[in-house]
Coordinates of C-alpha atoms (C1' of nucleotides) in Angstrom, one line a residue:
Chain A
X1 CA 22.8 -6.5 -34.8
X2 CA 23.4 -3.5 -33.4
X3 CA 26.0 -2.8 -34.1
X4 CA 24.7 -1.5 -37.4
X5 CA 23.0 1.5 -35.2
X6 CA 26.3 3.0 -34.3
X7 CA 28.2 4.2 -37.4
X8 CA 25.0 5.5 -38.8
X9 CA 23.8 7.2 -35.6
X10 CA 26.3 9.9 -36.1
X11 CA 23.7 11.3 -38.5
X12 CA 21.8 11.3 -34.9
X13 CA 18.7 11.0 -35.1
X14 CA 18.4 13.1 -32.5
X15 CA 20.7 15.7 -33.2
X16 CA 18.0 17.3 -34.3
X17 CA 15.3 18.0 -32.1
X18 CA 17.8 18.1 -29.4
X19 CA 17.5 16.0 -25.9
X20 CA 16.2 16.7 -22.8
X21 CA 18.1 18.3 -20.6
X22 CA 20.1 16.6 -18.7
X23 CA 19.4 16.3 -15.1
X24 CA 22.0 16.6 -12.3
X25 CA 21.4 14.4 -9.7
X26 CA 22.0 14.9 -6.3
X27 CA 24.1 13.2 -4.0
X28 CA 21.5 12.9 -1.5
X29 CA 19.1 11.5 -4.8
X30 CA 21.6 9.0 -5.6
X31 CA 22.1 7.3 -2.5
X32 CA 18.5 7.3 -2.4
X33 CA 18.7 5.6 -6.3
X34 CA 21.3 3.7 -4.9
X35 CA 20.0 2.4 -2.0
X36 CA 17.0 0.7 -3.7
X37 CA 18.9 -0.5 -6.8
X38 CA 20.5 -2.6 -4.1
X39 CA 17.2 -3.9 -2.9
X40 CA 15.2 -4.3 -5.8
X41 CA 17.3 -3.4 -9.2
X42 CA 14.2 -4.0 -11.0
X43 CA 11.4 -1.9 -9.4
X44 CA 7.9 -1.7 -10.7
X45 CA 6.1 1.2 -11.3
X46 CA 4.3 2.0 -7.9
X47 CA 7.9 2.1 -6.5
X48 CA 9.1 4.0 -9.1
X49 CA 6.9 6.4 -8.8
X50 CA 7.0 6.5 -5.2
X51 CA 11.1 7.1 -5.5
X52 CA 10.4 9.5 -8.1
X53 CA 8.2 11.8 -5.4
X54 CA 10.5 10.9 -3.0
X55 CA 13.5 12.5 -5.2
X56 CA 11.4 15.2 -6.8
X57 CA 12.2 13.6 -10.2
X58 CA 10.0 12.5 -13.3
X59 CA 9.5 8.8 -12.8
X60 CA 10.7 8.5 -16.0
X61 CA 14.0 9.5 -15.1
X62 CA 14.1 7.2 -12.0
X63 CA 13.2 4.5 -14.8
X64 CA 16.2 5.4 -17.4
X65 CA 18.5 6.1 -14.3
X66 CA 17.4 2.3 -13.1
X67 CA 18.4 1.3 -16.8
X68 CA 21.9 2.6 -16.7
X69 CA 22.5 1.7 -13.4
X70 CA 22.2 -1.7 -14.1
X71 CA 24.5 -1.4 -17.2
X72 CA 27.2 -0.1 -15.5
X73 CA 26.4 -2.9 -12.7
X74 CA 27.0 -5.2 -15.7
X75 CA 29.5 -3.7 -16.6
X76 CA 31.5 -3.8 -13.8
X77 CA 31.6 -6.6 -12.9
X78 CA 31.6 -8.2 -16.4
X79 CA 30.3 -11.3 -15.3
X80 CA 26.7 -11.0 -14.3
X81 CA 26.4 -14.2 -13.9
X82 CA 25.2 -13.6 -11.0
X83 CA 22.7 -11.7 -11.1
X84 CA 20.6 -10.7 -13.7
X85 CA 17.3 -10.3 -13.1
X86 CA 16.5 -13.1 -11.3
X87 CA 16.2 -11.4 -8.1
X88 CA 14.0 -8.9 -8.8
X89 CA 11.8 -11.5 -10.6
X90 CA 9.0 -12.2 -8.1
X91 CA 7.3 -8.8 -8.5
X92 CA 4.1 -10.3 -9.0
X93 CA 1.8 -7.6 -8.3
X94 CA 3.2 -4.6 -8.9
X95 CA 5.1 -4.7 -11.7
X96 CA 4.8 -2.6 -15.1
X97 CA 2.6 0.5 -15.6
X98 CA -0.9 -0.1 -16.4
X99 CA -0.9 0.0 -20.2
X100 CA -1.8 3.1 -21.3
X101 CA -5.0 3.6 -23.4
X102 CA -4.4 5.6 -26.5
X103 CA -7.4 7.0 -28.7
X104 CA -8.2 7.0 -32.1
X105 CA -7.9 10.8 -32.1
X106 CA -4.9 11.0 -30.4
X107 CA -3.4 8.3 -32.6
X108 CA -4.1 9.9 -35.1
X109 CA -2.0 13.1 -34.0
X110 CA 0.9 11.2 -33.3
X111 CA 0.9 9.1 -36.8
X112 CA 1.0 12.5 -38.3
X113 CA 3.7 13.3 -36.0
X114 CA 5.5 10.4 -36.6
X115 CA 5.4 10.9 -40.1
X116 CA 6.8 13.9 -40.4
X117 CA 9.6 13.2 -38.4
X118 CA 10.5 9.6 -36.8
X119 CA 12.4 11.1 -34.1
X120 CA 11.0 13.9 -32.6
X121 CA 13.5 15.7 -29.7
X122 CA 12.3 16.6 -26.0
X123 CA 10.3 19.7 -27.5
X124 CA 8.6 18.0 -30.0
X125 CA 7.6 15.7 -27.9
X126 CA 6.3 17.5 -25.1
X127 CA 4.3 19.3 -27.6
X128 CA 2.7 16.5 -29.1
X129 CA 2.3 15.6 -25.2
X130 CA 0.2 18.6 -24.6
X131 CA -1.8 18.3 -27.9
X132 CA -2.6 14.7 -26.5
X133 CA -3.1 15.0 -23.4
X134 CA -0.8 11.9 -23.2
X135 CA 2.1 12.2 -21.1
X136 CA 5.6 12.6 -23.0
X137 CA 7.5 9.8 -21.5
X138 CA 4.7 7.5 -23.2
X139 CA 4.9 9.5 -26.1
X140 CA 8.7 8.6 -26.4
X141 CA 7.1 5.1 -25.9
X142 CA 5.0 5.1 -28.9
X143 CA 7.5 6.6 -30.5
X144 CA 9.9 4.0 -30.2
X145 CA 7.2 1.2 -30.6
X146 CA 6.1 3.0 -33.8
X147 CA 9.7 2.9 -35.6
X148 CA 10.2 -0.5 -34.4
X149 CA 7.0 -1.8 -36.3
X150 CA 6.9 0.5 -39.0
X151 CA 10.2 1.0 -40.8
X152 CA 9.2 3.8 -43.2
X153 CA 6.4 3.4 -43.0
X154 CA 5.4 6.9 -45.5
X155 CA 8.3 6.9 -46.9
X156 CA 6.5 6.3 -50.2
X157 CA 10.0 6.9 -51.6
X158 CA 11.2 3.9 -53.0
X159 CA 13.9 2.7 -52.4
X160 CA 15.2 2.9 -49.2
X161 CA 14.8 2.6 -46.0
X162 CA 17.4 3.7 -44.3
X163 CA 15.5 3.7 -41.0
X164 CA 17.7 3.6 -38.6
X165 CA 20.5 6.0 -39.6
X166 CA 18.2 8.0 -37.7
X167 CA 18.5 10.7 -39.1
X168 CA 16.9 8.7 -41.7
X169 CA 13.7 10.0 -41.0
X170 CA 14.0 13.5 -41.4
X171 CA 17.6 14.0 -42.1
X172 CA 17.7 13.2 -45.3
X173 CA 17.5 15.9 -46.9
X174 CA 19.9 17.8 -44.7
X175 CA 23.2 17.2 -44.8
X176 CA 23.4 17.2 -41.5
X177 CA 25.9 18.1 -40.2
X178 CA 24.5 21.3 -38.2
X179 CA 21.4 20.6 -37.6
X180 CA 22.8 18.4 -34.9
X181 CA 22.3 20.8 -31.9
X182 CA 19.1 23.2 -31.5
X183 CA 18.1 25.3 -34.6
X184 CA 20.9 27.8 -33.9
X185 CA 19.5 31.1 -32.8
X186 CA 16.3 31.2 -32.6
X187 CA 14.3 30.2 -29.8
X188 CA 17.2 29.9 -27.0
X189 CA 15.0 27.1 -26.0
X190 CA 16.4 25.2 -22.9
X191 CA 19.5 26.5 -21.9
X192 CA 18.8 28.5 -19.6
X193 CA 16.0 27.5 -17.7
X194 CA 15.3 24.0 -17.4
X195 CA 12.9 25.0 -19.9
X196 CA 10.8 22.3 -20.8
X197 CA 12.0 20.8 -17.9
X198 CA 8.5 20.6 -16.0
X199 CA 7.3 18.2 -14.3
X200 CA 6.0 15.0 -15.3
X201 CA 5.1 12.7 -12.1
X202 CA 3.5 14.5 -9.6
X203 CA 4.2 14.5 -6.2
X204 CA 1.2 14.2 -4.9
X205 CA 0.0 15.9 -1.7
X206 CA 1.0 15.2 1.2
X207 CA -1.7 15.1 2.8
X208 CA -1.7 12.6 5.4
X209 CA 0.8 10.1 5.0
X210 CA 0.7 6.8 6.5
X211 CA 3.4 5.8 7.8
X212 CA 6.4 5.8 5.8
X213 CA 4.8 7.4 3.7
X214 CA 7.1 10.2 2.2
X215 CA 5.4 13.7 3.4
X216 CA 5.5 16.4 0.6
X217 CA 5.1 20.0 0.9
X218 CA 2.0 20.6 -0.4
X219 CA 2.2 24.3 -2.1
X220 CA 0.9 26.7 -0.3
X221 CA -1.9 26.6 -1.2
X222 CA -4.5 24.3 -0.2
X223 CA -5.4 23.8 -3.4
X224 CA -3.9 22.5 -6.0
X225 CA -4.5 23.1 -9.5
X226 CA -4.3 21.0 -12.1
X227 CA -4.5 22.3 -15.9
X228 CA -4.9 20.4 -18.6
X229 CA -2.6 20.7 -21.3
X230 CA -5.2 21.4 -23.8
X231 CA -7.4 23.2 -21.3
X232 CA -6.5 25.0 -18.3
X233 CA -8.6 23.4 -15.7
X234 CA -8.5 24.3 -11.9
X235 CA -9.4 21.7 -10.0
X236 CA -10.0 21.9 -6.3
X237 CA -8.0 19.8 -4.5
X238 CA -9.7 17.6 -2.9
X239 CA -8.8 18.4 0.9
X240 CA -6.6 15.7 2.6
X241 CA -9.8 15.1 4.3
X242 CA -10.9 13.8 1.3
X243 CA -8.8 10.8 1.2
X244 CA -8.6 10.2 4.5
X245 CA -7.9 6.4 4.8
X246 CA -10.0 6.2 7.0
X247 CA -13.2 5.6 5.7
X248 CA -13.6 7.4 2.5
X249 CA -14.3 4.8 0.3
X250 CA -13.4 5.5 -2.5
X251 CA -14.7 3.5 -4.6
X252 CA -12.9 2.5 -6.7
X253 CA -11.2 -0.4 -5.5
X254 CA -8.9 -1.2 -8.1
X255 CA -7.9 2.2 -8.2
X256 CA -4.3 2.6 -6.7
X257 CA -5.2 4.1 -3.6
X258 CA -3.2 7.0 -2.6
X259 CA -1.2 6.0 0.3
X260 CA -3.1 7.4 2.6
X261 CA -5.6 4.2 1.6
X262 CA -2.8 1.9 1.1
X263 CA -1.6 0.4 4.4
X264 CA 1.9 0.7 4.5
X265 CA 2.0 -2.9 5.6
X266 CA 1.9 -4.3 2.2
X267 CA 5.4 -4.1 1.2
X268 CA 6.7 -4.2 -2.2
X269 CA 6.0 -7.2 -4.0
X270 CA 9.1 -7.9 -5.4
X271 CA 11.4 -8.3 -2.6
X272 CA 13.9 -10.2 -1.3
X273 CA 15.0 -9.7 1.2
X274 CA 15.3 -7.6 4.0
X275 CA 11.8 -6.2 4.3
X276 CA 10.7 -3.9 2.1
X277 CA 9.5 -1.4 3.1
X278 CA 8.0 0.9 0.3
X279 CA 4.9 0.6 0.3
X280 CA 3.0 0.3 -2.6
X281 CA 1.7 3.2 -3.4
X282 CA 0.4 5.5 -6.2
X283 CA -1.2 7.8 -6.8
X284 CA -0.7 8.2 -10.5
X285 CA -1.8 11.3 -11.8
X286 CA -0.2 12.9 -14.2
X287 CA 1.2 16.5 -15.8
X288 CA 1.6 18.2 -17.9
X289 CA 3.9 20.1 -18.6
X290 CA 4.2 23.9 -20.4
X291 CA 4.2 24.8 -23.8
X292 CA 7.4 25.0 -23.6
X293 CA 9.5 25.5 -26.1
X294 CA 9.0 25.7 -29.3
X295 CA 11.0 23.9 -31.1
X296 CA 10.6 22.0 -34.0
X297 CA 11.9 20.4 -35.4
X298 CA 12.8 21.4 -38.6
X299 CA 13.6 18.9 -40.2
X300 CA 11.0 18.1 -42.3
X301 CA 9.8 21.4 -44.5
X302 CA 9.0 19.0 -47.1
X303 CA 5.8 17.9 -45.6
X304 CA 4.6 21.2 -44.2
X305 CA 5.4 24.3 -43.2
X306 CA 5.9 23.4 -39.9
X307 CA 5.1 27.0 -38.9
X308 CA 7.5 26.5 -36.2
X309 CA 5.1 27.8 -34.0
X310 CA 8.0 27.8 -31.5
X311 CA 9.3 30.9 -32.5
X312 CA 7.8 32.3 -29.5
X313 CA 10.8 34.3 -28.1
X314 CA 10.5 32.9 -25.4
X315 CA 12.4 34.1 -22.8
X316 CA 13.6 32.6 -20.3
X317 CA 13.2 34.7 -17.6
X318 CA 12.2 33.4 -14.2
X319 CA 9.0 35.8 -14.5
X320 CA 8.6 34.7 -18.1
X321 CA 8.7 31.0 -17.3
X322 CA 6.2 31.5 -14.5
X323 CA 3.9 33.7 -16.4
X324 CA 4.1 30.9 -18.8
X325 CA 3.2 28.9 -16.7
X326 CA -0.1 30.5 -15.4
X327 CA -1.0 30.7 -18.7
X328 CA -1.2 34.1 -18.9
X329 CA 1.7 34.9 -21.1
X330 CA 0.5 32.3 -23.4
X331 CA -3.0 33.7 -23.8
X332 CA -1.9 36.9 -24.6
X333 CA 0.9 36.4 -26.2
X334 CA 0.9 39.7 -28.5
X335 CA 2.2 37.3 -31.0
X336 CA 0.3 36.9 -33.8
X337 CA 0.2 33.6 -34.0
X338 CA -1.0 31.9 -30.8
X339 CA 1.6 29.8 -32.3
X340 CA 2.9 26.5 -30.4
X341 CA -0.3 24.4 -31.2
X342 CA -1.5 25.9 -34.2
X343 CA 1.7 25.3 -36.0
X344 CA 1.1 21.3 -34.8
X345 CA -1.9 21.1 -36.1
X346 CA -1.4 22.4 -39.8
X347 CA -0.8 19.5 -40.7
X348 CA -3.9 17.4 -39.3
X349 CA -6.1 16.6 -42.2
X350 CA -8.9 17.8 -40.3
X351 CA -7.9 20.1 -37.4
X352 CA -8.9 18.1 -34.7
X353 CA -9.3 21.0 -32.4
X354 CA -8.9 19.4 -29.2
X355 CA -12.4 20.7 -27.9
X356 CA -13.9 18.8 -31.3
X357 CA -11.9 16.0 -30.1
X358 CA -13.1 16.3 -26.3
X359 CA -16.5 16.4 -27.3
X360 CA -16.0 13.2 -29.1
X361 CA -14.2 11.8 -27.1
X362 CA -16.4 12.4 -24.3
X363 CA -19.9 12.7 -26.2
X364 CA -21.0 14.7 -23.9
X365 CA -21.9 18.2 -24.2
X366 CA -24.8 18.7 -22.5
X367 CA -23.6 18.5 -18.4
X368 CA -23.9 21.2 -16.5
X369 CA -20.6 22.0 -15.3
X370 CA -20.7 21.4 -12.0
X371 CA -19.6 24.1 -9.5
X372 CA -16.3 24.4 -8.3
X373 CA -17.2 22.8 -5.3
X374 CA -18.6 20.2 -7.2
X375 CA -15.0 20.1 -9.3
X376 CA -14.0 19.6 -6.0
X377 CA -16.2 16.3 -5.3
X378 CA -15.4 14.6 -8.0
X379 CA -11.9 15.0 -7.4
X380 CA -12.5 13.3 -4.7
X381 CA -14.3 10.8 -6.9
X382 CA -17.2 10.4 -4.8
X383 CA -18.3 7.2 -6.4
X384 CA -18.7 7.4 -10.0
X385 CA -21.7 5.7 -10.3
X386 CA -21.7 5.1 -13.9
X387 CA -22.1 8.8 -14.6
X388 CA -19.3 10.5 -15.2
X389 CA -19.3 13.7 -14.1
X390 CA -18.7 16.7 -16.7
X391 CA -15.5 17.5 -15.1
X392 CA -14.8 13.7 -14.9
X393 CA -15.1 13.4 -18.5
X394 CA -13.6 16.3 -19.2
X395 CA -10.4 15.0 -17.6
X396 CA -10.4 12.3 -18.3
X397 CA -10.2 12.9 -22.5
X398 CA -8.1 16.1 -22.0
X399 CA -6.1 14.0 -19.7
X400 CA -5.7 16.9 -17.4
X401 CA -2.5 17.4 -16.3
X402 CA -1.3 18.9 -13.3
X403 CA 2.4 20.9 -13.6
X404 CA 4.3 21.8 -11.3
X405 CA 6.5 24.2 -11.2
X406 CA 7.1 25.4 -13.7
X407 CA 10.5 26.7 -14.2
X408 CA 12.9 24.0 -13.6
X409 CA 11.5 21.6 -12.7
X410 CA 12.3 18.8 -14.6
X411 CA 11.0 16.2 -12.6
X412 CA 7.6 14.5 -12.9
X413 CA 5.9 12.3 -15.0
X414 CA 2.7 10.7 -14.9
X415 CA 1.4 7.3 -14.9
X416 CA -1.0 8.6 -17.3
X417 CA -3.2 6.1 -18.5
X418 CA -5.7 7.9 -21.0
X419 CA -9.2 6.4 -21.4
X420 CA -11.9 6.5 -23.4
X421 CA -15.3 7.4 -21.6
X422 CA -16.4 3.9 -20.8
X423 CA -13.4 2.6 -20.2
X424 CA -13.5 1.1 -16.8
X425 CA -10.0 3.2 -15.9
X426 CA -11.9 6.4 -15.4
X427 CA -12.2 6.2 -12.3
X428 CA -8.9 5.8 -12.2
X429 CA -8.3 8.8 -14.2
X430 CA -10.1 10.7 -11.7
X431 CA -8.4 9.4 -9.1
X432 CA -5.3 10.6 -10.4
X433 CA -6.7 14.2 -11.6
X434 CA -7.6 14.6 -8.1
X435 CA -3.8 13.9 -6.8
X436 CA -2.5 16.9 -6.6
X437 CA 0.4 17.6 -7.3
X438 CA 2.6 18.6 -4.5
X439 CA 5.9 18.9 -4.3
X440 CA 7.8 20.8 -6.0
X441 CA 10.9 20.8 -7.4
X442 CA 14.3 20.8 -7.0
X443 CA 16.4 22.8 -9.1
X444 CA 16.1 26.4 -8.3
X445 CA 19.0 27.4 -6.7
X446 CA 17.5 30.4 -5.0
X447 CA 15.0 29.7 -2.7
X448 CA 16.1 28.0 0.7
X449 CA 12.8 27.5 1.6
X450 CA 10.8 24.3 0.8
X451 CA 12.5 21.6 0.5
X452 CA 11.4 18.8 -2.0
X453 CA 11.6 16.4 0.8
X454 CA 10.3 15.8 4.0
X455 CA 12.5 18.6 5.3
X456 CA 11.5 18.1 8.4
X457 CA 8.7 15.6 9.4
X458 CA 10.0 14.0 12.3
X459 CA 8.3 11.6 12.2
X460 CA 7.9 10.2 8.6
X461 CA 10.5 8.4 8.1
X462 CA 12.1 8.7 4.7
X463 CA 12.4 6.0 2.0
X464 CA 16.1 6.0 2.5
X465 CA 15.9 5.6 6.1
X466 CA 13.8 3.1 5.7
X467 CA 15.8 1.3 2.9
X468 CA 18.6 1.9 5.0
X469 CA 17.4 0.1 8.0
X470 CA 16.0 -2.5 6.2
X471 CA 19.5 -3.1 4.3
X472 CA 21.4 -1.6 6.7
X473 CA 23.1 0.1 4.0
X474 CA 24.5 3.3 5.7
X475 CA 26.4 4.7 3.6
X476 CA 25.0 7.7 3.4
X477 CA 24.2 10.2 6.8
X478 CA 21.4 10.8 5.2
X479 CA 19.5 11.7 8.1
X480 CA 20.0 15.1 7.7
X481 CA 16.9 16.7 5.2
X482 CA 19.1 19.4 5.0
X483 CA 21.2 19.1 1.9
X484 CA 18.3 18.2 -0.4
X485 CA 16.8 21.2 1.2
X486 CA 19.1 23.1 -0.8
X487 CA 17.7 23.8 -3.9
X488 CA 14.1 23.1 -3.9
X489 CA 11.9 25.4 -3.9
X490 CA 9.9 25.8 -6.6
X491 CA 6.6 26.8 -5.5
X492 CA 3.9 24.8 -7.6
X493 CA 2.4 26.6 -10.1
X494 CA 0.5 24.7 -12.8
X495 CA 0.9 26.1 -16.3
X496 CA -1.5 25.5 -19.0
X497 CA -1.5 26.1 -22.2
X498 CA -4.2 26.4 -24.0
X499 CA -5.1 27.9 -27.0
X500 CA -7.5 30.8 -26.5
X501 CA -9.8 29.1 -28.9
X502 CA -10.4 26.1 -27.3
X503 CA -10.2 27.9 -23.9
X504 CA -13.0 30.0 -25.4
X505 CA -14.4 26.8 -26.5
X506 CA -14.3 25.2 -23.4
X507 CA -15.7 28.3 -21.5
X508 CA -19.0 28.4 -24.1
X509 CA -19.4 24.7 -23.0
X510 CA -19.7 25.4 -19.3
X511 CA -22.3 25.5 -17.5
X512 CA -24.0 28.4 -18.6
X513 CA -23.5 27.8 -22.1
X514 CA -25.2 25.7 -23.9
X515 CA -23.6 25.5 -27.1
X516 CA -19.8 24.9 -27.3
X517 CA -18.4 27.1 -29.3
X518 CA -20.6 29.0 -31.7
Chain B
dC1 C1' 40.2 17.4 -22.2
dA2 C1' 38.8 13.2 -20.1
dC3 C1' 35.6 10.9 -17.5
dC4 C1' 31.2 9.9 -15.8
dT5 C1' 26.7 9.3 -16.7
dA6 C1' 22.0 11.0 -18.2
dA7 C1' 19.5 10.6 -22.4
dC8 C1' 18.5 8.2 -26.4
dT9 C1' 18.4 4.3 -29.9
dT10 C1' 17.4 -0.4 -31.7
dA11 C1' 15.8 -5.0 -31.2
dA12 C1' 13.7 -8.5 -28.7
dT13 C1' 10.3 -9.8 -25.8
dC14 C1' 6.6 -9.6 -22.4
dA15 C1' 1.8 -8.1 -21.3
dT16 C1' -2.6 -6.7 -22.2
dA17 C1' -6.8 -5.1 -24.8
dG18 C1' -9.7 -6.1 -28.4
dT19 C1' -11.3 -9.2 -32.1
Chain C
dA1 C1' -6.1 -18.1 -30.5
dC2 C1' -4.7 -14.1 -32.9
dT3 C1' -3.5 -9.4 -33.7
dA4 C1' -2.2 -4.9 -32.4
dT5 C1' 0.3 -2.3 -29.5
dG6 C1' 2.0 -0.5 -24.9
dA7 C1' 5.8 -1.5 -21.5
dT8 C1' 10.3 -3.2 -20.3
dT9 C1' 14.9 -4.8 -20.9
dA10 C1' 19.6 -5.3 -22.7
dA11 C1' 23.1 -3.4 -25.3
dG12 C1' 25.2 0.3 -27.7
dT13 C1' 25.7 5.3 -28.7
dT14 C1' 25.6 10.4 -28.0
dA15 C1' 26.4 14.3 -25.5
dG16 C1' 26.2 17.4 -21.2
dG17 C1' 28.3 18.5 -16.7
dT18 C1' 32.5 18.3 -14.0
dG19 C1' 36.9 17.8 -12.2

DNA sequence: CACCTAACTTAATCATAGT
DNA sequence: ACTATGATTAAGTTAGGTG
């Protein structure tokens, strides 16, 4: 059985559209990693996601780090005997990520994806993320789902399937052998910056933090902004006041409450032993990330002309990234192609512009956009009575996405769950619009200020210090915030690209205008 | 250059939504 | 119950960062 993957694999499948790059944990993150894997090898997603704030991480990455780690457990100590997962068994309540709702419309986006090329690199994918509005670790998801279940599926060409010689999908035609590392000159794409590093989970305001509840620097700002891939979207955030625990009902019960709703007494399901302390938690909200790079995949000229849209030059300037990231760079990009989407979308039978697909999708049209202030109301999802609000809607089909900083930061990752109007998750959705994101990330060597952590809160007790206690694990002298201080500093700044059309688009159907784009 | 390990793949399986 | 498909896991591979 698997064997079979190896020897072909040196085609690589994903030579191609090369990986994402590759993060660098910390120490100070790994005993953090560490210290849980000990407690609960086999977290669920509410702790995942909390660790992944907590580290200033995707959750995604906590996820595949969680993986390895428990290979090289197993491989250690070659007999597992032991343990395998029977610990971590009882989770019974927390446990995977709420499935995530995928439309018709954005199905249809990522078959067309899919079918021009099976295995479609970190770019690629975080492009199809932003055309989606799905985020890209799910996208990787349906990726791998989709090969698994459909084995050439187009391949109309008789004959053979060599699926998984991965480069099966695409490579065929090329011989190869150079195609394994970026498309050599063109966009520099990730080296340097952590490019389209950006942040997938959110780290969610700090507002008030109940008890071990990790604090996050909330960006300067009070307000957070979220953008929507598709559509750049500000959205208010909803003042800490908002979610007070203490009485704001939000509705929604079966939304995850923030933290702040969740009492920190209700440990982690799954545990064993020693008191577990995370609370359950999450806030799931998602990002987006940037356009960022371009990329393409290549492979596949046959089908189209993949415009490699990606030929932005992007550069990869600190002020380029962030002026990326605000969107403005994108908008005005002199280039003559507004590029990065509109090369996706060639292909698409019927170009699903995303505003077409937002109107479907949310079947509205005729709200009046509600102020800002309202924006900021239904972020704090008020109660959704059964009417969605305009902005609700709107979020909820674009999926709005909230990035973080922008340049490096490769952390974040959203427990996106995409609905359908109508589906009872909106609330949900809104929920985790409204989170904002917070924390920003690690990686930028230069600025000594804001630290991804609870630098400082003296009282808040950190995850690892409460891990620690509870396991009595001490490795690690953790207690000083200082060395993850190092590097963080990333000031949040959301990023959203958005084509100028639909942003036009979008700005004809606001509240003043009647009729979505002429 | 070797080693460690993040990132990725397949295959199998569990879980859930929709019928 | 059945089907479709998203999520998770194990096991193996590839490749980037470091010493």
């Amino acid at each position: 059985m698997a064997s079979s993957s190896s020897s072909s694999t040196s085609g690589g499948p994903i030579a191609r559209g090369s990986r994402r790059r590759r993060l660098v944990l910390k120490l100070s993150q790994k005993d953090t990693l560490q210290a849980l894997f000990q407690q609960n090898p086999y977290p669920g997603i509410a702790t995942r996601e909390r660790l992944a704030r907590e580290l200033g991480i995707a959750e995604s990455r906590v996820q595949v780090w969680f993986q390895n780690q428990r290979r090289r457990r197993l491989k250690q100590s070659r007999s597992p005997s032991a343990n395998m997962r029977q610990d971590g068994e009882g989770a019974p309540g927390e446990a995977r990520r709420k499935r995530t709702a995928i439309s018709p419309s954005q199905t249809r986006i990522l078959v067309q994806a899919f079918t021009r090329d099976r295995f479609p690199g970190i770019a690629a994918r975080e492009e199809l993320a932003r055309q989606t509005g799905i985020p890209e670790p799910r996208i990787q998801i349906w990726f791998q789902n989709r090969r698994a279940r459909h084995p050439q599926q187009s391949a109309r060409g008789p004959g053979n399937v060599r699926a998984r010689g991965p480069g099966g999908a695409s490579a065929t035609t090329a011989p190869a052998p150079e195609d394994r590392r970026a498309p050599p000159a063109v966009h520099s794409t990730s080296p340097p910056l952590g490019p389209s590093q950006t942040q997938e989970s959110m780290p969610p305001l700090a507002a008030a933090a109940p008890l071990g509840a990790p604090t996050f620097w909330v960006p300067g700002t009070a307000s957070g902004v979220c953008v929507g891939q598709p559509l750049m979207f500000f959205v208010i955030q909803p003042s800490p006041m908002a979610l007070q625990p203490s009485e704001k009902p939000p509705p929604p019960p079966q939304v995850a409450v923030p933290w702040a709703a969740c009492s920190p007494a209700d440990t982690a399901p799954w545990q064993p032993g020693p008191g577990a302390i995370l609370p359950p938690l999450q806030p799931e909200t998602h990002i987006r990330r940037r356009p960022e790079s371009p990329v393409a995949e290549g492979t596949a000229p046959l089908l189209e002309p993949q415009p490699h849209p990606p030929s932005l030059p992007r550069s990869t300037s600190l002020l380029d990234e962030l002026l990326a990231a605000t969107g403005i760079l994108e908008t005005q990009a002199p280039s003559p192609e507004p590029g990065a989407d509109a090369g996706v979308h060639p292909a698409l039978p019927d170009p699903p512009s995303f505003l077409d697909e937002l109107l479907e999708a949310t079947g509205l049209g005729s709200s009046q956009a509600p102020s800002p202030g309202a924006a900021a109301d239904a972020g704090a999802h008020p109660a959704l009575p059964g009417t969605p609000s305009f902005l609700g809607q709107l979020l909820e089909a674009t999926d709005i996405a909230a990035s973080q900083a922008p340049s490096l930061g490769p952390y974040a990752d959203a427990g996106a769950h995409l609905a359908l109007p109508g589906s009872p998750s909106l609330q949900d959705e809104l929920l985790a619009v409204t989170c904002i994101p917070g924390s920003p990330g690690p990686s930028l060597g230069s600025s000594p200020v804001i630290p991804g952590y609870h630098p400082a809160l003296p009282g808040s007790p950190s995850l690892l210090e409460e891990i620690m206690a509870a396991s009595s694990i001490q490795d690690t002298p953790w207690s000083s915030p200082r060395a993850a201080a190092d590097e963080e500093g990333v000031e949040a700044i959301l990023e959203a690209p958005l084509r100028e059309e639909d942003y036009q688009a979008l700005l004809d159907m606001l509240p003043g205008s009647p009729g979505p784009r002429a």
